[in-house]
PDB file of C-alpha atoms and ligand atoms in Angstrom:
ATOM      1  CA  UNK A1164      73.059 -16.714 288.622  1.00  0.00           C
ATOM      2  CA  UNK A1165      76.873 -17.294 287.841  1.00  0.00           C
ATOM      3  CA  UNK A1166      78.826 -14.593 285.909  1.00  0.00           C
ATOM      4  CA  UNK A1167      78.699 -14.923 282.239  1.00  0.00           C
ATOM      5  CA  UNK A1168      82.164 -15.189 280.673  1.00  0.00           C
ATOM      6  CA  UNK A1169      80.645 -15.134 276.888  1.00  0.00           C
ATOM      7  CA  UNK A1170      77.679 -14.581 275.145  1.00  0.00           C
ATOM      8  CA  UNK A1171      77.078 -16.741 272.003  1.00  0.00           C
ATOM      9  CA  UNK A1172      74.752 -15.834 269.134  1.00  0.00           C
ATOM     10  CA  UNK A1173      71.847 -18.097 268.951  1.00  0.00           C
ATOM     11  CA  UNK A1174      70.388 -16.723 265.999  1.00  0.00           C
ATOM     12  CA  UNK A1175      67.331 -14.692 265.262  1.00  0.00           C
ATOM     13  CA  UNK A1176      64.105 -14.205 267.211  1.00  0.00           C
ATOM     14  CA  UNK A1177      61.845 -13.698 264.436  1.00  0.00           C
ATOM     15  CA  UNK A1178      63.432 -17.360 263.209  1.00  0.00           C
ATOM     16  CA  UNK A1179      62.658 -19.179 266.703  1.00  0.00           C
ATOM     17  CA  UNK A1180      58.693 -18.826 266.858  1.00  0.00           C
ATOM     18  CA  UNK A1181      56.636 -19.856 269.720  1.00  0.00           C
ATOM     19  CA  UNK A1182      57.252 -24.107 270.597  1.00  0.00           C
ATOM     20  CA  UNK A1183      60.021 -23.895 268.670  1.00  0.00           C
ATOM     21  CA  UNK A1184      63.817 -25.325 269.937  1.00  0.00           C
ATOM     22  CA  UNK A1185      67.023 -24.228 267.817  1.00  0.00           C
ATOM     23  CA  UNK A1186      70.309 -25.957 268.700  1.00  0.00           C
ATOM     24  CA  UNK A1187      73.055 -23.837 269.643  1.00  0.00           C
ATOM     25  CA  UNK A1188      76.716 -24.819 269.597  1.00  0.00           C
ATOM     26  CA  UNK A1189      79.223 -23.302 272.063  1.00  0.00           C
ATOM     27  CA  UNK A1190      82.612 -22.682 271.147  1.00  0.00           C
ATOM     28  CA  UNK A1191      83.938 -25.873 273.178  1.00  0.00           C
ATOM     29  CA  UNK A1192      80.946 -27.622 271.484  1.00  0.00           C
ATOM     30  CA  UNK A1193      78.755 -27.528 274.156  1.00  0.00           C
ATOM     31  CA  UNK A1194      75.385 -28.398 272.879  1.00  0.00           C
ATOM     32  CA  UNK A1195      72.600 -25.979 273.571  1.00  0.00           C
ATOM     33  CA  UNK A1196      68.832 -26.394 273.119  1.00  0.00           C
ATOM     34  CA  UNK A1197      66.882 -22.239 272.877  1.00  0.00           C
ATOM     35  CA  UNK A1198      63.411 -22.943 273.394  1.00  0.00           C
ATOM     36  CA  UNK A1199      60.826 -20.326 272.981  1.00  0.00           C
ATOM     37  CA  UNK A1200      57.666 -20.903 275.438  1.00  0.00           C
ATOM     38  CA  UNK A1201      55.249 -18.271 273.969  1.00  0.00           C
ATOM     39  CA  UNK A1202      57.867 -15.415 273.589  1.00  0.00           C
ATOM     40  CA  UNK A1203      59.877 -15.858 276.488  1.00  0.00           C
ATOM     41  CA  UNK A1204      63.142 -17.671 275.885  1.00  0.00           C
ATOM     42  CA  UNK A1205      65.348 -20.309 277.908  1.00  0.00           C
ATOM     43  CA  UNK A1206      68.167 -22.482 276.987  1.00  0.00           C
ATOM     44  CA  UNK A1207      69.478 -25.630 278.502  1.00  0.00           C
ATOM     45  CA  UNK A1208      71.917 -27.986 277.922  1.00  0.00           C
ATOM     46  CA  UNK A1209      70.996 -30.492 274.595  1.00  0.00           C
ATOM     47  CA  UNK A1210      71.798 -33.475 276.094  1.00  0.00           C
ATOM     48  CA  UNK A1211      69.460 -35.708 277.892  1.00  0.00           C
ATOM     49  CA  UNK A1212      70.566 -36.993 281.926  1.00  0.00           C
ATOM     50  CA  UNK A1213      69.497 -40.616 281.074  1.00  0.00           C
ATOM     51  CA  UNK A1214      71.413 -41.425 278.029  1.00  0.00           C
ATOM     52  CA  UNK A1215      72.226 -38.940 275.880  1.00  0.00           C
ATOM     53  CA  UNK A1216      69.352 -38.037 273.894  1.00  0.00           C
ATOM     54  CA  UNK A1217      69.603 -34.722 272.068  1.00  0.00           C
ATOM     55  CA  UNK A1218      66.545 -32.936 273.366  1.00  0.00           C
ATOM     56  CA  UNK A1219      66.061 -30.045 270.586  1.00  0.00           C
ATOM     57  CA  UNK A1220      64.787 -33.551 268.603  1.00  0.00           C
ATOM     58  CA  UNK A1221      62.220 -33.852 271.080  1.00  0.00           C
ATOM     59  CA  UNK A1222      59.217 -31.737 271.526  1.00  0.00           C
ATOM     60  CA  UNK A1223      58.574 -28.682 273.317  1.00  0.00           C
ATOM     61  CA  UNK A1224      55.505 -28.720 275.214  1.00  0.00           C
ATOM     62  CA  UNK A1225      54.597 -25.687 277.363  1.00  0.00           C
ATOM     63  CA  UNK A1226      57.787 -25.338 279.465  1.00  0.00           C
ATOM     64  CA  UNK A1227      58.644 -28.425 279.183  1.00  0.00           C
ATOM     65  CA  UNK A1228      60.584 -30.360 276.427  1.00  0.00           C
ATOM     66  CA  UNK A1229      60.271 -33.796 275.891  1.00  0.00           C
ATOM     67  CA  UNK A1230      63.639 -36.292 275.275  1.00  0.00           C
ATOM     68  CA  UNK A1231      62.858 -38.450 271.581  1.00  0.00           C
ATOM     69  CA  UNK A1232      64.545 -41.140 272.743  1.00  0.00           C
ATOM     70  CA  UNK A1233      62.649 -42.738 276.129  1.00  0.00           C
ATOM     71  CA  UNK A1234      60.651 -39.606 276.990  1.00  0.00           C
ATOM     72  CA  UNK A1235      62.004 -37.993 279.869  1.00  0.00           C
ATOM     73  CA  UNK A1236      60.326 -34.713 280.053  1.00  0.00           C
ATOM     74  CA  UNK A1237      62.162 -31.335 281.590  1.00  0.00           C
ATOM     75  CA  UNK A1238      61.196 -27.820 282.129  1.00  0.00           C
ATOM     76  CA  UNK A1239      62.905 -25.433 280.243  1.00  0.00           C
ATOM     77  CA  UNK A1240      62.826 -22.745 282.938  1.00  0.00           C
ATOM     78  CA  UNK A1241      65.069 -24.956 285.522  1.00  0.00           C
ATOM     79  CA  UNK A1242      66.466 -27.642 283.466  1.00  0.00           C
ATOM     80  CA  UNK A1243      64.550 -30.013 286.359  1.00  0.00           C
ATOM     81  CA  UNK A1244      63.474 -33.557 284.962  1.00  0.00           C
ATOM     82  CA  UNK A1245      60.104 -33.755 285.504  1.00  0.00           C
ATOM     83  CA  UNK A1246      58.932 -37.619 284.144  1.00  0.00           C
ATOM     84  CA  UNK A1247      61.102 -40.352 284.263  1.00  0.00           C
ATOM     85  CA  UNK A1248      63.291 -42.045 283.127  1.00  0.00           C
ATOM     86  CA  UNK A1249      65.753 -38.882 283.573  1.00  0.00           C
ATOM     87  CA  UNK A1250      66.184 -38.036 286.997  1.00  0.00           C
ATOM     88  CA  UNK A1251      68.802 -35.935 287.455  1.00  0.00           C
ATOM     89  CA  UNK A1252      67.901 -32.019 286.413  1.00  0.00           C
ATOM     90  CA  UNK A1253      69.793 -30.451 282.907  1.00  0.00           C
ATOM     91  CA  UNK A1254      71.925 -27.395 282.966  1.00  0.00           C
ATOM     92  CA  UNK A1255      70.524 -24.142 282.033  1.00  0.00           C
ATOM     93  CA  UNK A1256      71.768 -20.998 280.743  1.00  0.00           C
ATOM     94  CA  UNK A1257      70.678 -17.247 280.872  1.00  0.00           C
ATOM     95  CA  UNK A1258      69.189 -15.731 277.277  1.00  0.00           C
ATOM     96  CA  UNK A1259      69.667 -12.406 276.193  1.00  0.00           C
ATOM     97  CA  UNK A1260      67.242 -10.665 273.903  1.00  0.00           C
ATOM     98  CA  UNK A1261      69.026  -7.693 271.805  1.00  0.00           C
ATOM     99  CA  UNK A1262      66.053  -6.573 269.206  1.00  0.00           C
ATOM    100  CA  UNK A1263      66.238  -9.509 266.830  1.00  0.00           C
ATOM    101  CA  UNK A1264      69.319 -11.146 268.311  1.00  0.00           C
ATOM    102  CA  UNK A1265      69.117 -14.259 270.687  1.00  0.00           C
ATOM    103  CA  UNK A1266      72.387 -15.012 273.245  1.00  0.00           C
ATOM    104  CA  UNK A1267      72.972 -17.359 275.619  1.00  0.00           C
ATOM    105  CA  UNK A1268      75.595 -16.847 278.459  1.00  0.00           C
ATOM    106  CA  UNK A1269      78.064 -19.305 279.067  1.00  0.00           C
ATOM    107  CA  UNK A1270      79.623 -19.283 282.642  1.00  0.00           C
ATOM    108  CA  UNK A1271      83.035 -20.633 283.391  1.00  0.00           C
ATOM    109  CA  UNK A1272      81.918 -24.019 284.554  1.00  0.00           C
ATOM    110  CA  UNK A1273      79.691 -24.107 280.964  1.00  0.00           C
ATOM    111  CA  UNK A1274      82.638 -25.036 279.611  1.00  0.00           C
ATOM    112  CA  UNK A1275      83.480 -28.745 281.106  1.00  0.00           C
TER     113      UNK A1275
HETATM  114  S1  FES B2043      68.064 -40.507 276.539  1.00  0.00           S
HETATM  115 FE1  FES B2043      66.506 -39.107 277.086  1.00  0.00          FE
HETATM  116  S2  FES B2043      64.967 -40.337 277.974  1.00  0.00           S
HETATM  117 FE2  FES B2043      66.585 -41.734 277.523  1.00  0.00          FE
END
């Protein structure tokens, strides 16, 4: 894993229960979907590798999350599509867990 050059709050834990997805937003806007798969968390980026969808809209299933608009489905844990139409794999992003405070690390190419 790259160095982490910030950490951003992503809210609370007790706010994000199990299957839930919160949308983060970095300080150069990047968006950020925080998904929690049965208490263990994982972000990725919020935008969808076929067209844009924004996937904390869609529904989290297990470890994987499911774009709204065509259905592409990706696992949280890599950010790899997993059903078509997407193909290409999503960024992800390292979660910290500080009692009731969620982070996610963004590295320096996070930013672009
Ligand atoms: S934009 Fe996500 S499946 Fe098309």
């Amino acid at each position: 894993m790259t160095d982490v050059e910030t950490w951003v709050p992503a809210g609370k834990v007790s706010e994000l229960p199990p299957g839930r997805v919160r949308l983060v937003t970095g300080p150069e806007d990047q968006r950020i979907a925080v998904c929690n798969v049965d208490g263990e968390f994982y972000a990725i980026e919020d935008v969808c590798t076929h067209d844009g969808g924004s996937l904390d809209q869609g529904e989290l299933d297990g470890v994987e999350i499911e774009c709204p608009r065509h259905g592409a489905r990706f696992d949280v844990r890599t950010g790899a599509a997993t059903l078509m139409p997407a193909v290409m794999p999503v960024q992800t992003y390292p979660v910290r867990v500080e009692g009731d405070d969620l982070f996610v690390g963004l590295t320096p190419e996070s930013g672009s």
